[in-house]
Amino acid sequence: MAQIINGKEIAQTIKDEMRIEVEELKKAGKSCCLAVIQVGDDPASSVYVSNKKKACAYIGIDSLSYELPEETTEEELLALIDKLNLDEAVHGILCQLPLPRHINEKTILNRISPKKDVDGFHPQNVGALVVGDFGFVSCTPAGVIQLLKRSNVEMEGKNCVVIGRSNIVGKPMALLMLRENATVTICHSKTKNLKEICKEADILIVAIGKPKFINKDYVKEGAVVIDVGIHRDENNKLCGDVDYADVEPLCSAITPVPGGVGPMTICMLMKNCLEAMKYYS
Ligand code: NAD
C-alpha cells in the first residue's frame, strides 16, 4: 500500500506554524501585508483570489484587495504596481493571472519589485534560484518540496524525473530538486521514450496538464509519484495528470488529487509573503 501524501494536512500544519509566528511578530510590533490585484471578473480567478484572502486572514497577514475593471489599461495597472512597490507597509504583491488580452503579462510581472514578488515569477528571483541565492520561489514547486520533506522522502542522490517545463512549475521544480541533490531529468512534449525515462524515476513529478495521462506503464515499482495536474474528469470529478487508481498500487508514496499538491500552493504564497517581510523590511 502506498503512503498517501496528505497535502491538506501538511498545508494546515504549515499555516498553523505561520499563524503562531505572525502572532509573535505582531507582539513585536511587526505586521505583514499582501496586496492582491485582480483585473476583470473571471470566475476562476475570483475563487483563487478569495482563497488567498481567506488564507491571509487565517494566518494573520493583512490583505489589500484591488479589484479592477476589465477595461483597465496596462499603464493604469503599472501605475498601481509602482505605487505598491513604493509602499513600505506592503510586503508582497500578487497580480492574479490570467490578465485581459490587452495587457502584457510579462511587462506587468517584471514591474513588480523582486523584493515583493511573492509568486516568484520575476526573472531576478528565477535567476537567484538558478545560482542558489536567496529569492522567492514559484509557490507550487516550493510546495512539492515541502510535501516531500515533511513526508520524509529522501531526495539526495535519487533519480528524479520532472515531466513539464513551464516557467511556473516544471523548470523551477527541476531546479529545486537539483538543489536537494537529486539527479534530475526534465521531460516535455518533444521527449522521446517518455515511458522508459519515467520508469527510471525514484521520484516522478508530473506537471503535463493532461488528465490521467500517466498510468502504470510509466512508473517503476516503489517510486514516489507527485501529481501537480488539476482537471475535471468526464464525471466532473477532480483528477490529476496521473491515473491514480492505476498507479497507486505500484508506488511507495503518491499525492492524491484533490488534497495533494493543490493546498500547498497558497500556503507557500503566504510563506513567501512572510519571508518578504522578514528579509526586506
Ligand atoms: P503548461 O501547459 O504550461 O506546461 C505543460 C508542460 O507539459 C509543457 O512544458 C509541455 O512540454 C509538457 N507536456 C505536454 N504534453 C506532454 C506530453 N505528451 N509528454 C510530455 N510532456 C508534455 O502547464 P503548467 O502551468 O506547468 O501546469 C501543469 C499542470 O499543473 C496543469 O494541469 C495545471 O492545471 C496544474 N497546476 C496546478 C497547480 C496547483 O496549485 N496544484 C499550479 C499550477 C499548475
Short mmCIF file of C-alpha atoms and ligand atoms in Angstrom, two decimals:
data_model
loop_
_atom_site.label_atom_id
_atom_site.label_comp_id
_atom_site.label_asym_id
_atom_site.label_seq_id
_atom_site.Cartn_x
_atom_site.Cartn_y
_atom_site.Cartn_z
CA MET A 1 0.00 0.00 0.00
CA ALA A 2 1.35 3.39 -0.98
CA GLN A 3 1.79 6.15 1.57
CA ILE A 4 -0.78 8.81 0.66
CA ILE A 5 0.91 12.20 0.91
CA ASN A 6 -1.74 14.34 2.54
CA GLY A 7 -1.25 17.87 1.22
CA LYS A 8 -4.28 19.20 3.03
CA GLU A 9 -2.90 18.13 6.39
CA ILE A 10 0.66 19.30 5.64
CA ALA A 11 -0.61 22.68 4.38
CA GLN A 12 -2.69 23.07 7.55
CA THR A 13 0.35 22.33 9.74
CA ILE A 14 2.44 24.92 7.90
CA LYS A 15 -0.38 27.50 8.11
CA ASP A 16 -0.65 26.90 11.86
CA GLU A 17 3.13 27.31 12.24
CA MET A 18 2.92 30.63 10.37
CA ARG A 19 -0.05 31.75 12.43
CA ILE A 20 1.99 31.37 15.61
CA GLU A 21 4.95 33.17 14.04
CA VAL A 22 2.75 36.06 12.87
CA GLU A 23 1.28 36.37 16.36
CA GLU A 24 4.81 36.66 17.81
CA LEU A 25 5.78 39.22 15.17
CA LYS A 26 2.68 41.25 15.97
CA LYS A 27 3.69 41.32 19.65
CA ALA A 28 6.99 42.81 18.48
CA GLY A 29 5.02 45.46 16.56
CA LYS A 30 5.57 43.96 13.12
CA SER A 31 2.81 43.18 10.68
CA CYS A 32 2.79 41.62 7.25
CA CYS A 33 0.68 42.73 4.29
CA LEU A 34 -0.11 41.22 0.89
CA ALA A 35 -1.65 43.28 -1.93
CA VAL A 36 -3.83 41.21 -4.25
CA ILE A 37 -4.72 42.62 -7.67
CA GLN A 38 -7.42 41.18 -9.90
CA VAL A 39 -8.28 42.67 -13.28
CA GLY A 40 -11.71 41.71 -14.62
CA ASP A 41 -14.07 39.19 -13.07
CA ASP A 42 -13.02 35.78 -14.38
CA PRO A 43 -14.90 33.41 -12.01
CA ALA A 44 -11.94 31.01 -11.52
CA SER A 45 -9.66 33.96 -10.69
CA SER A 46 -12.23 35.29 -8.22
CA VAL A 47 -12.20 31.92 -6.41
CA TYR A 48 -8.37 31.88 -6.27
CA VAL A 49 -8.25 35.48 -5.04
CA SER A 50 -10.88 34.82 -2.40
CA ASN A 51 -8.98 31.71 -1.18
CA LYS A 52 -5.78 33.72 -0.95
CA LYS A 53 -7.51 36.41 1.11
CA LYS A 54 -9.01 33.74 3.39
CA ALA A 55 -5.58 32.18 3.95
CA CYS A 56 -4.18 35.64 4.82
CA ALA A 57 -6.97 36.18 7.34
CA TYR A 58 -6.37 32.76 8.94
CA ILE A 59 -2.64 33.32 9.38
CA GLY A 60 -2.96 36.97 10.42
CA ILE A 61 -1.45 38.52 7.31
CA ASP A 62 -3.22 41.74 6.28
CA SER A 63 -4.51 41.77 2.73
CA LEU A 64 -5.27 44.70 0.48
CA SER A 65 -7.63 43.99 -2.35
CA TYR A 66 -7.60 45.76 -5.72
CA GLU A 67 -10.46 44.64 -7.94
CA LEU A 68 -10.01 46.50 -11.21
CA PRO A 69 -12.40 46.55 -14.16
CA GLU A 70 -11.66 44.52 -17.31
CA GLU A 71 -11.03 47.78 -19.26
CA THR A 72 -8.10 48.79 -17.01
CA THR A 73 -5.18 49.81 -19.22
CA GLU A 74 -1.66 48.45 -18.94
CA GLU A 75 -0.50 51.95 -17.91
CA GLU A 76 -3.06 52.11 -15.10
CA LEU A 77 -2.03 48.69 -13.81
CA LEU A 78 1.66 49.62 -14.00
CA ALA A 79 0.92 52.82 -12.05
CA LEU A 80 -0.76 50.78 -9.29
CA ILE A 81 2.21 48.39 -9.15
CA ASP A 82 4.63 51.33 -8.95
CA LYS A 83 2.62 52.74 -6.05
CA LEU A 84 2.58 49.40 -4.21
CA ASN A 85 6.29 48.87 -4.87
CA LEU A 86 6.97 52.12 -3.02
CA ASP A 87 4.54 51.45 -0.16
CA GLU A 88 6.60 50.28 2.84
CA ALA A 89 3.52 48.81 4.50
CA VAL A 90 3.09 46.34 1.61
CA HIS A 91 5.41 43.32 1.66
CA GLY A 92 4.03 41.19 -1.15
CA ILE A 93 2.27 42.00 -4.45
CA LEU A 94 0.26 39.42 -6.29
CA CYS A 95 -1.31 40.03 -9.66
CA GLN A 96 -3.81 37.26 -10.40
CA LEU A 97 -3.34 35.64 -13.82
CA PRO A 98 -4.57 35.47 -16.50
CA LEU A 99 -4.75 39.18 -17.29
CA PRO A 100 -7.07 40.52 -20.03
CA ARG A 101 -5.59 40.13 -23.54
CA HIS A 102 -4.80 43.83 -23.98
CA ILE A 103 -2.36 43.73 -21.05
CA ASN A 104 1.10 42.19 -21.50
CA GLU A 105 1.59 39.75 -18.62
CA LYS A 106 5.37 39.76 -18.84
CA THR A 107 5.51 43.58 -18.66
CA ILE A 108 3.33 43.53 -15.55
CA LEU A 109 5.10 40.68 -13.74
CA ASN A 110 8.51 42.18 -14.46
CA ARG A 111 7.39 45.52 -12.98
CA ILE A 112 6.66 44.01 -9.54
CA SER A 113 9.68 44.66 -7.33
CA PRO A 114 11.67 41.39 -6.95
CA LYS A 115 11.55 42.10 -3.20
CA LYS A 116 7.73 41.91 -3.26
CA ASP A 117 7.41 39.24 -5.96
CA VAL A 118 5.81 36.60 -3.72
CA ASP A 119 4.78 34.49 -6.75
CA GLY A 120 8.48 34.06 -7.59
CA PHE A 121 7.93 34.89 -11.28
CA HIS A 122 10.37 37.82 -11.64
CA PRO A 123 13.50 36.93 -13.70
CA GLN A 124 15.67 38.15 -10.82
CA ASN A 125 14.11 35.59 -8.46
CA VAL A 126 14.30 32.86 -11.11
CA GLY A 127 17.99 33.74 -11.57
CA ALA A 128 18.52 33.60 -7.80
CA LEU A 129 17.11 30.07 -7.81
CA VAL A 130 19.48 29.07 -10.62
CA VAL A 131 22.60 30.33 -8.82
CA GLY A 132 21.44 29.34 -5.33
CA ASP A 133 20.92 32.83 -3.85
CA PHE A 134 18.04 33.91 -1.62
CA GLY A 135 14.93 34.67 -3.64
CA PHE A 136 11.27 33.84 -3.91
CA VAL A 137 10.44 30.51 -5.49
CA SER A 138 7.31 29.75 -7.50
CA CYS A 139 4.73 28.51 -4.99
CA THR A 140 3.61 25.17 -6.49
CA PRO A 141 7.09 23.64 -6.87
CA ALA A 142 8.11 25.06 -3.48
CA GLY A 143 5.05 23.29 -2.07
CA VAL A 144 6.11 19.98 -3.64
CA ILE A 145 9.47 20.21 -1.86
CA GLN A 146 7.66 20.76 1.45
CA LEU A 147 5.42 17.74 0.76
CA LEU A 148 8.45 15.54 0.10
CA LYS A 149 10.42 16.82 3.10
CA ARG A 150 7.54 16.55 5.52
CA SER A 151 6.74 13.02 4.27
CA ASN A 152 10.37 12.02 4.89
CA VAL A 153 11.05 11.26 1.24
CA GLU A 154 14.81 11.18 0.71
CA MET A 155 15.77 13.29 -2.34
CA GLU A 156 19.55 13.27 -2.25
CA GLY A 157 21.07 11.00 -4.89
CA LYS A 158 17.66 9.88 -6.15
CA ASN A 159 16.68 9.79 -9.81
CA CYS A 160 14.02 12.43 -10.23
CA VAL A 161 12.08 12.86 -13.45
CA VAL A 162 10.06 16.06 -13.88
CA ILE A 163 7.53 15.99 -16.73
CA GLY A 164 6.75 19.53 -17.89
CA ARG A 165 8.98 22.55 -18.47
CA SER A 166 6.70 25.52 -17.79
CA ASN A 167 8.19 28.58 -16.10
CA ILE A 168 5.70 28.27 -13.24
CA VAL A 169 6.01 24.55 -12.45
CA GLY A 170 8.37 22.32 -14.45
CA LYS A 171 11.53 24.45 -14.67
CA PRO A 172 11.61 25.70 -11.05
CA MET A 173 10.64 22.20 -9.90
CA ALA A 174 13.66 20.69 -11.63
CA LEU A 175 15.96 23.38 -10.16
CA LEU A 176 14.60 22.78 -6.66
CA MET A 177 15.16 19.03 -6.94
CA LEU A 178 18.70 19.75 -8.11
CA ARG A 179 19.15 21.95 -5.04
CA GLU A 180 18.09 18.92 -2.96
CA ASN A 181 20.87 16.93 -4.65
CA ALA A 182 18.63 14.71 -6.74
CA THR A 183 19.77 13.60 -10.20
CA VAL A 184 17.23 15.40 -12.35
CA THR A 185 15.83 14.69 -15.82
CA ILE A 186 13.35 17.10 -17.41
CA CYS A 187 10.87 15.67 -19.93
CA HIS A 188 8.48 17.61 -22.15
CA SER A 189 6.24 17.33 -25.17
CA LYS A 190 9.16 16.62 -27.52
CA THR A 191 10.78 13.98 -25.32
CA LYS A 192 11.33 10.60 -26.97
CA ASN A 193 10.97 7.39 -24.97
CA LEU A 194 8.99 9.11 -22.19
CA LYS A 195 7.86 5.79 -20.69
CA GLU A 196 11.38 4.39 -20.50
CA ILE A 197 12.74 7.57 -18.87
CA CYS A 198 9.89 7.73 -16.35
CA LYS A 199 10.41 4.06 -15.48
CA GLU A 200 13.89 5.02 -14.18
CA ALA A 201 12.49 7.58 -11.73
CA ASP A 202 12.67 7.10 -7.97
CA ILE A 203 10.66 10.32 -7.75
CA LEU A 204 8.31 11.15 -10.63
CA ILE A 205 6.86 14.67 -10.67
CA VAL A 206 4.11 15.16 -13.22
CA ALA A 207 3.06 18.63 -14.48
CA ILE A 208 1.80 18.00 -18.00
CA GLY A 209 -1.70 19.43 -17.97
CA LYS A 210 -3.34 16.28 -19.41
CA PRO A 211 -5.88 14.36 -17.32
CA LYS A 212 -4.85 10.85 -16.19
CA PHE A 213 -2.00 10.78 -18.75
CA ILE A 214 0.43 8.83 -16.58
CA ASN A 215 -0.56 5.22 -15.99
CA LYS A 216 1.32 2.29 -14.51
CA ASP A 217 3.38 1.79 -17.70
CA TYR A 218 5.33 4.94 -16.76
CA VAL A 219 6.02 4.09 -13.14
CA LYS A 220 8.75 2.00 -11.52
CA GLU A 221 7.71 -0.20 -8.62
CA GLY A 222 8.32 1.64 -5.34
CA ALA A 223 8.51 5.11 -6.96
CA VAL A 224 7.24 8.27 -5.28
CA VAL A 225 4.71 9.98 -7.58
CA ILE A 226 3.80 13.66 -7.27
CA ASP A 227 0.83 14.81 -9.35
CA VAL A 228 0.67 18.56 -9.98
CA GLY A 229 -2.18 18.45 -12.51
CA ILE A 230 -5.73 19.57 -11.75
CA HIS A 231 -8.64 18.75 -14.06
CA ARG A 232 -12.26 17.71 -14.07
CA ASP A 233 -12.85 14.23 -15.47
CA GLU A 234 -15.79 13.00 -17.57
CA ASN A 235 -17.91 12.76 -14.37
CA ASN A 236 -16.96 16.31 -13.35
CA LYS A 237 -14.78 14.93 -10.54
CA LEU A 238 -11.38 16.46 -9.83
CA CYS A 239 -8.44 14.43 -11.11
CA GLY A 240 -4.76 14.93 -11.86
CA ASP A 241 -2.29 14.21 -14.65
CA VAL A 242 -1.81 10.76 -13.10
CA ASP A 243 -4.27 7.87 -13.36
CA TYR A 244 -4.33 7.46 -9.59
CA ALA A 245 -6.22 4.15 -9.40
CA ASP A 246 -3.86 2.55 -11.91
CA VAL A 247 -0.61 3.91 -10.44
CA GLU A 248 -1.22 3.89 -6.68
CA PRO A 249 -0.73 0.13 -6.11
CA LEU A 250 2.78 0.38 -7.61
CA CYS A 251 4.06 3.40 -5.65
CA SER A 252 5.75 3.74 -2.29
CA ALA A 253 4.10 7.16 -1.92
CA ILE A 254 1.71 9.28 -4.01
CA THR A 255 -0.18 12.59 -3.85
CA PRO A 256 -3.94 12.41 -4.42
CA VAL A 257 -5.96 14.97 -6.42
CA PRO A 258 -7.60 16.78 -4.73
CA GLY A 259 -5.77 17.08 -1.42
CA GLY A 260 -2.17 16.65 -2.62
CA VAL A 261 -0.18 19.43 -4.26
CA GLY A 262 -3.14 21.83 -4.60
CA PRO A 263 -3.44 23.02 -0.98
CA MET A 264 0.32 23.69 -0.82
CA THR A 265 0.35 26.48 -3.41
CA ILE A 266 -1.48 29.13 -1.37
CA CYS A 267 0.37 28.01 1.71
CA MET A 268 3.73 28.72 0.03
CA LEU A 269 2.43 32.09 -1.16
CA MET A 270 1.78 33.00 2.48
CA LYS A 271 5.26 31.76 3.40
CA ASN A 272 6.84 33.91 0.68
CA CYS A 273 4.94 36.96 1.95
CA LEU A 274 6.17 36.38 5.47
CA GLU A 275 9.73 35.91 4.17
CA ALA A 276 9.42 39.18 2.21
CA MET A 277 8.53 40.99 5.41
CA LYS A 278 11.28 39.34 7.46
CA TYR A 279 14.01 39.65 4.83
CA TYR A 280 13.36 43.01 3.26
CA SER A 281 11.56 45.27 5.75
P1 NAD B 1 1.79 24.10 -19.10
O1 NAD B 1 0.72 23.76 -20.08
O2 NAD B 1 2.37 25.45 -19.08
O3 NAD B 1 3.00 23.06 -19.29
C1 NAD B 1 2.80 21.72 -19.55
C2 NAD B 1 4.13 21.06 -19.84
O4 NAD B 1 3.90 19.69 -20.11
C3 NAD B 1 4.85 21.64 -21.05
O5 NAD B 1 6.16 22.00 -20.67
C4 NAD B 1 4.87 20.53 -22.08
O6 NAD B 1 6.11 20.45 -22.76
C5 NAD B 1 4.65 19.29 -21.24
N1 NAD B 1 3.87 18.28 -21.97
C6 NAD B 1 2.68 18.47 -22.60
N2 NAD B 1 2.30 17.32 -23.20
C7 NAD B 1 3.25 16.41 -22.93
C8 NAD B 1 3.44 15.06 -23.26
N3 NAD B 1 2.54 14.41 -24.03
N4 NAD B 1 4.53 14.42 -22.83
C9 NAD B 1 5.45 15.06 -22.08
N5 NAD B 1 5.32 16.36 -21.71
C10 NAD B 1 4.26 17.02 -22.14
O7 NAD B 1 1.21 23.69 -17.68
P2 NAD B 1 1.66 24.10 -16.19
O8 NAD B 1 1.26 25.51 -15.91
O9 NAD B 1 3.06 23.69 -15.94
O10 NAD B 1 0.68 23.15 -15.36
C11 NAD B 1 0.72 21.74 -15.46
C12 NAD B 1 -0.47 21.15 -14.71
O11 NAD B 1 -0.38 21.51 -13.36
C13 NAD B 1 -1.85 21.65 -15.18
O12 NAD B 1 -2.76 20.57 -15.05
C14 NAD B 1 -2.19 22.74 -14.20
O13 NAD B 1 -3.58 22.91 -14.04
C15 NAD B 1 -1.57 22.19 -12.95
N6 NAD B 1 -1.18 23.21 -11.98
C16 NAD B 1 -1.54 23.01 -10.69
C17 NAD B 1 -1.17 23.90 -9.71
C18 NAD B 1 -1.55 23.63 -8.30
O14 NAD B 1 -1.62 24.54 -7.49
N7 NAD B 1 -1.75 22.37 -7.94
C19 NAD B 1 -0.44 25.06 -10.04
C20 NAD B 1 -0.05 25.25 -11.36
C21 NAD B 1 -0.41 24.31 -12.32
#
